[in-house]
PDB file of C-alpha atoms in Angstrom:
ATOM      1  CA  UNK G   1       0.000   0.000   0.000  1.00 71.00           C
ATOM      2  CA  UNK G   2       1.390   3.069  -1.167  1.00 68.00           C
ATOM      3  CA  UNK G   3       0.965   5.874   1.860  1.00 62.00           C
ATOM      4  CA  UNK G   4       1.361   9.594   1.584  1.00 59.00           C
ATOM      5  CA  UNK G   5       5.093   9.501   2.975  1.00 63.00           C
ATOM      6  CA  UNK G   6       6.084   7.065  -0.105  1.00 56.00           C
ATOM      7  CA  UNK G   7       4.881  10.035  -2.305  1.00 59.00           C
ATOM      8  CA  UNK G   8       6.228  12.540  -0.199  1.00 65.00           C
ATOM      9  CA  UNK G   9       9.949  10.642  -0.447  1.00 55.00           C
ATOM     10  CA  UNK G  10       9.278   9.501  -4.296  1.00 56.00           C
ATOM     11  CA  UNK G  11       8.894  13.459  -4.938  1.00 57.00           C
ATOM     12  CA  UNK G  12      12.045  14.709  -2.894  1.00 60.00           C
ATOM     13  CA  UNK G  13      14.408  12.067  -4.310  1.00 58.00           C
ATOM     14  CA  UNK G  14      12.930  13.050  -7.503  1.00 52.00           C
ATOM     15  CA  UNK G  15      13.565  17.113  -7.101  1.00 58.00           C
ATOM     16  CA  UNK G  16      16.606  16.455  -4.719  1.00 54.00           C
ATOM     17  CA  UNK G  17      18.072  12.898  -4.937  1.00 54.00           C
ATOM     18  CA  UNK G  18      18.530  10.104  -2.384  1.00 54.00           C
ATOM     19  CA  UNK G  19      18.690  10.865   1.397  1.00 58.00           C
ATOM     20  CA  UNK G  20      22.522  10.362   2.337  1.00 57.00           C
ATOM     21  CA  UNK G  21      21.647   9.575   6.528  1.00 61.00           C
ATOM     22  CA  UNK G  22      24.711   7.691   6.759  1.00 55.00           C
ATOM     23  CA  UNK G  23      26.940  10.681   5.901  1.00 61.00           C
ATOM     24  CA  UNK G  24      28.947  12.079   9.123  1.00 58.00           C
ATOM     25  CA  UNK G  25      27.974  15.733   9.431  1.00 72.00           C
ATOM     26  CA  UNK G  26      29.761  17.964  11.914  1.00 85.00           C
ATOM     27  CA  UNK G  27      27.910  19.457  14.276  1.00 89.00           C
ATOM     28  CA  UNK G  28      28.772  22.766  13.903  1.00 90.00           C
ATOM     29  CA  UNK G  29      27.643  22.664   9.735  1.00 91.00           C
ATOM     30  CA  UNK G  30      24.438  20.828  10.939  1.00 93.00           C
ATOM     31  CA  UNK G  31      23.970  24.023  13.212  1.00 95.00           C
ATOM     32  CA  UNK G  32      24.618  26.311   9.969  1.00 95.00           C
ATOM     33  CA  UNK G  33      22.639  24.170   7.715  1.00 95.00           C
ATOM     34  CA  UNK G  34      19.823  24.683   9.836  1.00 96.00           C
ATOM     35  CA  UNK G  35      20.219  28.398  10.419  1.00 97.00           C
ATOM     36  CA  UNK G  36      19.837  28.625   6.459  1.00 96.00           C
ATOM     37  CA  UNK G  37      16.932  26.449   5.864  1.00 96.00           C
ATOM     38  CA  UNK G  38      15.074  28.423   8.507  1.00 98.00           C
ATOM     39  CA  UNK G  39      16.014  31.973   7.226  1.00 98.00           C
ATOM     40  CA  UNK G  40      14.552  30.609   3.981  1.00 97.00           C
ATOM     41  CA  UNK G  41      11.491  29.651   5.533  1.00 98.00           C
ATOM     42  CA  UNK G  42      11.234  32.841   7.915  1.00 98.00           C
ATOM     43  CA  UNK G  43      11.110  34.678   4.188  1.00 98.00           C
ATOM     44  CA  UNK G  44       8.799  32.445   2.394  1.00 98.00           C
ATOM     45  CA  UNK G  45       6.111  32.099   5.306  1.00 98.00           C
ATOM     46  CA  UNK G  46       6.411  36.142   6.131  1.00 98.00           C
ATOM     47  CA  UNK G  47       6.467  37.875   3.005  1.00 98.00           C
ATOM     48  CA  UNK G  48       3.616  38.762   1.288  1.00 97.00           C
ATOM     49  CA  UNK G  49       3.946  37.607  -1.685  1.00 96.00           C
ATOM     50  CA  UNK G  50       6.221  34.471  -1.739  1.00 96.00           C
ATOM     51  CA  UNK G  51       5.035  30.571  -2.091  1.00 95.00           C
ATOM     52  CA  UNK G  52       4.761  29.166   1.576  1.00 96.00           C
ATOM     53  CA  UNK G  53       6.932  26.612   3.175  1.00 97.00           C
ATOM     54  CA  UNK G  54       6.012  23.112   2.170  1.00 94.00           C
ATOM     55  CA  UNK G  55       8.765  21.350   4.147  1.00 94.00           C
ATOM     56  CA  UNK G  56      12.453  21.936   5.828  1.00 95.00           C
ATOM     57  CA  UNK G  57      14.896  19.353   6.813  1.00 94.00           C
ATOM     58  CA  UNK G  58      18.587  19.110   7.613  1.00 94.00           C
ATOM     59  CA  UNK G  59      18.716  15.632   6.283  1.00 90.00           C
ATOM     60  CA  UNK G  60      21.680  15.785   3.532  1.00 86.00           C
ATOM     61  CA  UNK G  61      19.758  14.596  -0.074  1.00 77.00           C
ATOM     62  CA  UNK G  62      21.573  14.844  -3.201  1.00 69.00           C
ATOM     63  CA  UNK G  63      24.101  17.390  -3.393  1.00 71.00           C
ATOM     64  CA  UNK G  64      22.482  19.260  -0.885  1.00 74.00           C
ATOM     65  CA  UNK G  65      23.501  19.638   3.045  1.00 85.00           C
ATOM     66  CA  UNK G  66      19.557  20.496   3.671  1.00 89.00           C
ATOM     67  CA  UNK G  67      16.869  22.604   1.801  1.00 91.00           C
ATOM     68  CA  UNK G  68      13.638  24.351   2.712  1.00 94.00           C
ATOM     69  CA  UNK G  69      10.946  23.297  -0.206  1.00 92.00           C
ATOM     70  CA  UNK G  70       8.283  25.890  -0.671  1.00 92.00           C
ATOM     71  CA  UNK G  71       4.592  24.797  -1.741  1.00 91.00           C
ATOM     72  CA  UNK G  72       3.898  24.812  -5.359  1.00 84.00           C
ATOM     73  CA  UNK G  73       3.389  27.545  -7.143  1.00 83.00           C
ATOM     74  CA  UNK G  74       0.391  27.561  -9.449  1.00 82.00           C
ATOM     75  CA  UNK G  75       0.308  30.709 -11.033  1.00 84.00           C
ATOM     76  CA  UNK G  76       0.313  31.860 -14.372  1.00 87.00           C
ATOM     77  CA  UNK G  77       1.382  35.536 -14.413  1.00 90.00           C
ATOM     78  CA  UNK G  78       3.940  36.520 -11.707  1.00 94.00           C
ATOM     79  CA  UNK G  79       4.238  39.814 -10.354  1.00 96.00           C
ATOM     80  CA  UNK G  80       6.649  42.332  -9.791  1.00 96.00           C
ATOM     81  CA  UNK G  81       6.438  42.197  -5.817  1.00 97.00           C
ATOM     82  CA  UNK G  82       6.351  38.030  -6.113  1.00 97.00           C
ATOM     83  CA  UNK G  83       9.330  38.284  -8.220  1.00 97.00           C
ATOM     84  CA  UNK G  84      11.182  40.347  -5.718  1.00 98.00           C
ATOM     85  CA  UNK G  85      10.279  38.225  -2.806  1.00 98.00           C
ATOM     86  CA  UNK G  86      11.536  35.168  -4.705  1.00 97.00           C
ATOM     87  CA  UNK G  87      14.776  36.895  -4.572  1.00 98.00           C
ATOM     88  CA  UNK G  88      14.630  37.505  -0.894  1.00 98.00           C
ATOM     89  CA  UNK G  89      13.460  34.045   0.361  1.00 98.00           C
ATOM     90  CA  UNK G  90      16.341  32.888  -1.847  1.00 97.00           C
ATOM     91  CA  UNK G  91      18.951  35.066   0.042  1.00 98.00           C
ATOM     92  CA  UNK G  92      17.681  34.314   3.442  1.00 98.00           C
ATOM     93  CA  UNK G  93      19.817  31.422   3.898  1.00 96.00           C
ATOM     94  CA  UNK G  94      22.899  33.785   3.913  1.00 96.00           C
ATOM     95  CA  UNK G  95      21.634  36.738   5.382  1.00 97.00           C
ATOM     96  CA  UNK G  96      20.410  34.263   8.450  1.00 97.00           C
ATOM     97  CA  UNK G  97      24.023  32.914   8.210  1.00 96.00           C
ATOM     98  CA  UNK G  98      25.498  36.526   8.332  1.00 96.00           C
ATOM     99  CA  UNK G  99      23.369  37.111  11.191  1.00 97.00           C
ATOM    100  CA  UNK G 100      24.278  34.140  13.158  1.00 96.00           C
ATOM    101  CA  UNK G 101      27.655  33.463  12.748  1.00 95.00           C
ATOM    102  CA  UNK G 102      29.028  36.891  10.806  1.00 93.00           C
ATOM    103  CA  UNK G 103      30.310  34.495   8.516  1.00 88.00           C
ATOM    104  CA  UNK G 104      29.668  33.646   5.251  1.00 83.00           C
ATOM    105  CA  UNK G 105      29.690  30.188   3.674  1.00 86.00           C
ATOM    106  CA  UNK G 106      29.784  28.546   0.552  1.00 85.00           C
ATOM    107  CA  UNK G 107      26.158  26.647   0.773  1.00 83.00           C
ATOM    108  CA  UNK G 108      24.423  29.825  -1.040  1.00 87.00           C
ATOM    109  CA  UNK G 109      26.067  29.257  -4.244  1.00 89.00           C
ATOM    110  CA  UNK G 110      22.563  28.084  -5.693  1.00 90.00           C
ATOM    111  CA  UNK G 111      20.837  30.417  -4.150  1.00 94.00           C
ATOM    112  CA  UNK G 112      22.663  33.028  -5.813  1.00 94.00           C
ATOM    113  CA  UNK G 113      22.340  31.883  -9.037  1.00 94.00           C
ATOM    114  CA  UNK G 114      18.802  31.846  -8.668  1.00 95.00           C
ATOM    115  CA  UNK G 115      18.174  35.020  -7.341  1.00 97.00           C
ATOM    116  CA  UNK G 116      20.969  36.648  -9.951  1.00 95.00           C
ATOM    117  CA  UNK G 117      18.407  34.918 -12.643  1.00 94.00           C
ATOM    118  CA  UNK G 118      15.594  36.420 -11.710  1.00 96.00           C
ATOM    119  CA  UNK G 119      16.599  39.770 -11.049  1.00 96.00           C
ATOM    120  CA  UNK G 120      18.327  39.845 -14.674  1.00 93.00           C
ATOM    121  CA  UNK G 121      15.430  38.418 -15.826  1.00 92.00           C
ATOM    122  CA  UNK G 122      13.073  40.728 -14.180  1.00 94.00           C
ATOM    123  CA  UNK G 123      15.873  43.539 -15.751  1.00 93.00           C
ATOM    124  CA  UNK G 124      16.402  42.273 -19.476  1.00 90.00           C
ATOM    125  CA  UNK G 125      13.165  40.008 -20.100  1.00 90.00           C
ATOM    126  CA  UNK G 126      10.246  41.494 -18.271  1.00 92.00           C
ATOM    127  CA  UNK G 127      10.711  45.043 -18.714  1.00 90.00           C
ATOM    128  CA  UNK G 128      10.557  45.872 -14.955  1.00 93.00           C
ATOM    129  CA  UNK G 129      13.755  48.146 -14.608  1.00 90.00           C
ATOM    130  CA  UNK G 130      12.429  51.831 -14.671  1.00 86.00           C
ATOM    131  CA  UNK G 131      16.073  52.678 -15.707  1.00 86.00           C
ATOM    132  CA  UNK G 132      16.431  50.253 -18.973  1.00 82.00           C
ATOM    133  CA  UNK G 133      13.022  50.681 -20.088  1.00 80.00           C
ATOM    134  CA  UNK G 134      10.172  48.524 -21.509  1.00 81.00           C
ATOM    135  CA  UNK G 135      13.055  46.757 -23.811  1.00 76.00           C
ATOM    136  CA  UNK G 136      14.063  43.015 -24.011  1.00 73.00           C
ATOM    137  CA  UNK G 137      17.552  43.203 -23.877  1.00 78.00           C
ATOM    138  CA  UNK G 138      17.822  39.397 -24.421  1.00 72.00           C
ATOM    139  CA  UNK G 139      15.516  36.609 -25.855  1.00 66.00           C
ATOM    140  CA  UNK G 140      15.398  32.737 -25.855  1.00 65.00           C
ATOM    141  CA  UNK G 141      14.534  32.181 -29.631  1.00 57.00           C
ATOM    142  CA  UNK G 142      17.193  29.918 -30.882  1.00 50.00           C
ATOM    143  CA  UNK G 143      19.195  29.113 -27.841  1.00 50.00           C
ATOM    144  CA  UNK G 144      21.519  25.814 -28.010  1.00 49.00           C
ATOM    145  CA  UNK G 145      19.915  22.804 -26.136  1.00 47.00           C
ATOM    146  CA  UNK G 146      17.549  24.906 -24.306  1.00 50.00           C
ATOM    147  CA  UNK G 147      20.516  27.102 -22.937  1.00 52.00           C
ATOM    148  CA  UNK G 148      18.513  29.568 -21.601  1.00 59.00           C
ATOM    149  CA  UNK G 149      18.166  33.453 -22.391  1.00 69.00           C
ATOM    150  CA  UNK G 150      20.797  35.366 -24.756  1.00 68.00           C
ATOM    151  CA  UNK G 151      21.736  38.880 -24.513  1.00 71.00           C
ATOM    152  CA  UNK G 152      21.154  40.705 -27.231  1.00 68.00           C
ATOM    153  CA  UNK G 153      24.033  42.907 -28.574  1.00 65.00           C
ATOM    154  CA  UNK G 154      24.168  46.045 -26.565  1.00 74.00           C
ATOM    155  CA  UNK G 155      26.612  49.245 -25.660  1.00 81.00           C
ATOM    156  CA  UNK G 156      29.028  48.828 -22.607  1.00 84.00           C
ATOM    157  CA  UNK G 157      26.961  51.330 -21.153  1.00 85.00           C
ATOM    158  CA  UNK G 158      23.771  49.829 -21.536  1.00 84.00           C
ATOM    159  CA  UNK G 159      25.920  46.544 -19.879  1.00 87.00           C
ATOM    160  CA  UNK G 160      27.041  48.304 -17.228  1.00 92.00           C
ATOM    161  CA  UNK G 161      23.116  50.277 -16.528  1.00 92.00           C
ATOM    162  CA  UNK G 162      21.788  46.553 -17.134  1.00 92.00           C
ATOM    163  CA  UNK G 163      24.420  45.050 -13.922  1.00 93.00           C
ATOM    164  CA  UNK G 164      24.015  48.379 -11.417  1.00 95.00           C
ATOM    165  CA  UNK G 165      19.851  47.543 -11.754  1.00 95.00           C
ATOM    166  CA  UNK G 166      20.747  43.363 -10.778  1.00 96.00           C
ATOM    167  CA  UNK G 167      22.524  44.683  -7.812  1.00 97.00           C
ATOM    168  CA  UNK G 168      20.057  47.263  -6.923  1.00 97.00           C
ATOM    169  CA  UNK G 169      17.597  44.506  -6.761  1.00 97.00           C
ATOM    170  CA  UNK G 170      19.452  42.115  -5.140  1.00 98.00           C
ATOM    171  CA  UNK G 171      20.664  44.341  -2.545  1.00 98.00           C
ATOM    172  CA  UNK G 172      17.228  45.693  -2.364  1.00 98.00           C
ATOM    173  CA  UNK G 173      16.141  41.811  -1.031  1.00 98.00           C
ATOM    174  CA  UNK G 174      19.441  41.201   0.774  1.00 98.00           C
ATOM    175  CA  UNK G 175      18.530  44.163   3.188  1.00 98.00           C
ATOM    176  CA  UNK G 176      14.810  43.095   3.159  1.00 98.00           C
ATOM    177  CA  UNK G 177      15.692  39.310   4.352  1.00 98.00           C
ATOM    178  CA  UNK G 178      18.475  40.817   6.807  1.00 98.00           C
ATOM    179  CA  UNK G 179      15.623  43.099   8.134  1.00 98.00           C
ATOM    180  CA  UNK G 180      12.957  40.359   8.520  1.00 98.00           C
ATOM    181  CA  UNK G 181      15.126  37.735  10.388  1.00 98.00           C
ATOM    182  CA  UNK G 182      16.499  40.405  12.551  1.00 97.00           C
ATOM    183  CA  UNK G 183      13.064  41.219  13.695  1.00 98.00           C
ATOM    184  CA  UNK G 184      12.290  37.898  14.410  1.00 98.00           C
ATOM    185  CA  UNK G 185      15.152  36.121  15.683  1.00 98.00           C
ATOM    186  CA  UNK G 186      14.217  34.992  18.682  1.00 97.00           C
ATOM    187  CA  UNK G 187      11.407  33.134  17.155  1.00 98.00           C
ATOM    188  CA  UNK G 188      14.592  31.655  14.993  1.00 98.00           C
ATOM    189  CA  UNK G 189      16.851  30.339  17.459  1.00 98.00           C
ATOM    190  CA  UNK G 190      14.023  28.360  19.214  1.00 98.00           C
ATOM    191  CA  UNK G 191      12.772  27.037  15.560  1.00 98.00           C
ATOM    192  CA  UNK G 192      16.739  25.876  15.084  1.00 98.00           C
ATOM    193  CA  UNK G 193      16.441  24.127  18.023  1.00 97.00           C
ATOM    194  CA  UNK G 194      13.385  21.813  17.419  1.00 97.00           C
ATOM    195  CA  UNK G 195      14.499  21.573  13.746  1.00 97.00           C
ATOM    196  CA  UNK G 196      17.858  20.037  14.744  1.00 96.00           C
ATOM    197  CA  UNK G 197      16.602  17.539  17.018  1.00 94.00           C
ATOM    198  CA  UNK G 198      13.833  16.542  14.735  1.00 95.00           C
ATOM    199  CA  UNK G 199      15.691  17.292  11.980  1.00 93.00           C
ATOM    200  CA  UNK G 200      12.844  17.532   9.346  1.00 94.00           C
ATOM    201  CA  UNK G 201       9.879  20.033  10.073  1.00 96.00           C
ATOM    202  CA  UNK G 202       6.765  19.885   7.741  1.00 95.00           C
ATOM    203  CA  UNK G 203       5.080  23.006   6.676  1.00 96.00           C
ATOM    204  CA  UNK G 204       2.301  23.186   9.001  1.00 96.00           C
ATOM    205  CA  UNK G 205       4.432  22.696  11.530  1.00 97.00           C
ATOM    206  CA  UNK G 206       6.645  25.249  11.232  1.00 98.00           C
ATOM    207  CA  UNK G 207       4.236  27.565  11.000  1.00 97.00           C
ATOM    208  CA  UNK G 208       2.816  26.261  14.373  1.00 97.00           C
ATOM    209  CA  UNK G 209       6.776  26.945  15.578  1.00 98.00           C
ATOM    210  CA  UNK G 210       6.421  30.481  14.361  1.00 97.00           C
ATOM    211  CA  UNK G 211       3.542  31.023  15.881  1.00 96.00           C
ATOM    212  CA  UNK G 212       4.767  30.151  18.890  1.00 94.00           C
ATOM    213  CA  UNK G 213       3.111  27.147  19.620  1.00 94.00           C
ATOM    214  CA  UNK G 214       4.936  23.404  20.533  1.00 92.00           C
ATOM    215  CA  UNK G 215       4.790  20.368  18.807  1.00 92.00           C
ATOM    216  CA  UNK G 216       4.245  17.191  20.065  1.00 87.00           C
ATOM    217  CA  UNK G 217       7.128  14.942  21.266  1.00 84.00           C
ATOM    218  CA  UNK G 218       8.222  12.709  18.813  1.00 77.00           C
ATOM    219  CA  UNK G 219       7.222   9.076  19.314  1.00 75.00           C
ATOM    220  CA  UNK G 220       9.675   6.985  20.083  1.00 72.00           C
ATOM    221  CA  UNK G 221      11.937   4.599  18.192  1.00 62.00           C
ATOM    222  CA  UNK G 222      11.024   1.228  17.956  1.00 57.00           C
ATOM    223  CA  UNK G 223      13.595  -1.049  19.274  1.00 60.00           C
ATOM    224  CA  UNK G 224      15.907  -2.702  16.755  1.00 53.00           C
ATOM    225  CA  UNK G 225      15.513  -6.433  16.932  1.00 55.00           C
ATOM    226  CA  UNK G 226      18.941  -8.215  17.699  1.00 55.00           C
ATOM    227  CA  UNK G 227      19.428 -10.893  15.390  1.00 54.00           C
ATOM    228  CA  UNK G 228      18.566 -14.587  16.708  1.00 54.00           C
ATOM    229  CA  UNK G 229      21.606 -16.505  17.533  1.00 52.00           C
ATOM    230  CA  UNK G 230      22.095 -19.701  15.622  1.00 48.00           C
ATOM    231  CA  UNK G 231      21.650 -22.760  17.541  1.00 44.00           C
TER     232      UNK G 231
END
């Protein structure tokens, strides 16, 4: 019989790849790990805008040390605000890390990309860059493979107006996630806590966590069963 946590594993080893439980993870990057899952999730349950938190874990999967997956999103025409808190739930990880630890770390490298895509995209695609206009500055007609979007030939100024708008918006979310987890970090810390002894939290209940509420214990293990001895 098929239950709801086969599909729930089917889909994250699908999206993420196979748990890795038996890899030894120091302590101290568990600790981090969790610190940036939750700053995702602060971002994506608090902002207005942004897709809420489906599920958080600390469980190494894939490539990945942990990850925060947000619910699905179903629309068809994305805004300007969505797209901007997209950007900031994607940089909460760090700015939670910078918070925590005034250290930075390599585990945001995806999260940059991804935030860098959609602000360029937002600045070269979508025409939302007061600056640059109501131009596409690059298209996807023709790309290699599926490649992705191409620039379109431009000036070095027009380059360089095109790169100060990415950072403005980027910046513009950095400070925005900073801000949020600031407010609520308190709230944080105690969420860290629960999420590192239980070590995967699902949506509903970390919203119960940020709400301050408690979950209820964990049941306990069942007993591994020595083997029989032969007779």
């Amino acid at each position: 019989r098929i239950t709801a946590r086969d599909v729930d594993e089917a889909r994250d080893r699908v999206l993420m790849g196979p748990e890795r439980r038996s890899m030894v993870v120091r302590e101290t990057d568990r600790k981090v790990t969790a610190y940036h899952e939750v700053g995702h999730a602060l971002a994506a349950q608090l902002l207005p805008h942004a897709n809420r938190v489906a599920k958080l874990t600390v469980v190494p999967r894939g490539r990945a040390a942990g990850y925060m997956m947000p619910d699905a999103d179903d629309r068809l025409h994305v805004t300007r605000p969505a797209l901007e808190d997209m950007i900031a739930v994607a940089l909460a990880g760090r700015a939670a890390e910078d918070i925590i630890f005034h250290e930075i770390t390599t585990g945001a490298q995806n999260d940059f990309q991804q935030a860098t895509s959609i602000a360029r995209r937002m600045v070269t695609e979508w025409g939302m860059s007061d600056r640059i206009g109501k131009v596409a500055h690059a298209t996807d007609q023709g790309t290699y493979l599926g490649g992705g979007p191409q620039m379109l030939p431009m000036s070095e100024h027009t380059a360089a107006q095109i790169d100060h708008e990415i950072k403005t918006l980027i910046d513009a979310a950095y400070t925005r996630a900073t801000d949020l987890i600031g407010e609520h970090l308190g709230r944080v810390h105690e969420i860290v806590s629960v999420l590192l002894t239980r070590e995967t939290l699902t949506g509903e209940e970390f919203a119960a966590l940020l709400n301050g509420e408690t979950l209820e214990p964990l049941p306990p293990a069942a007993p591994s069963t020595p083997p029989s001895l032969a007779g």
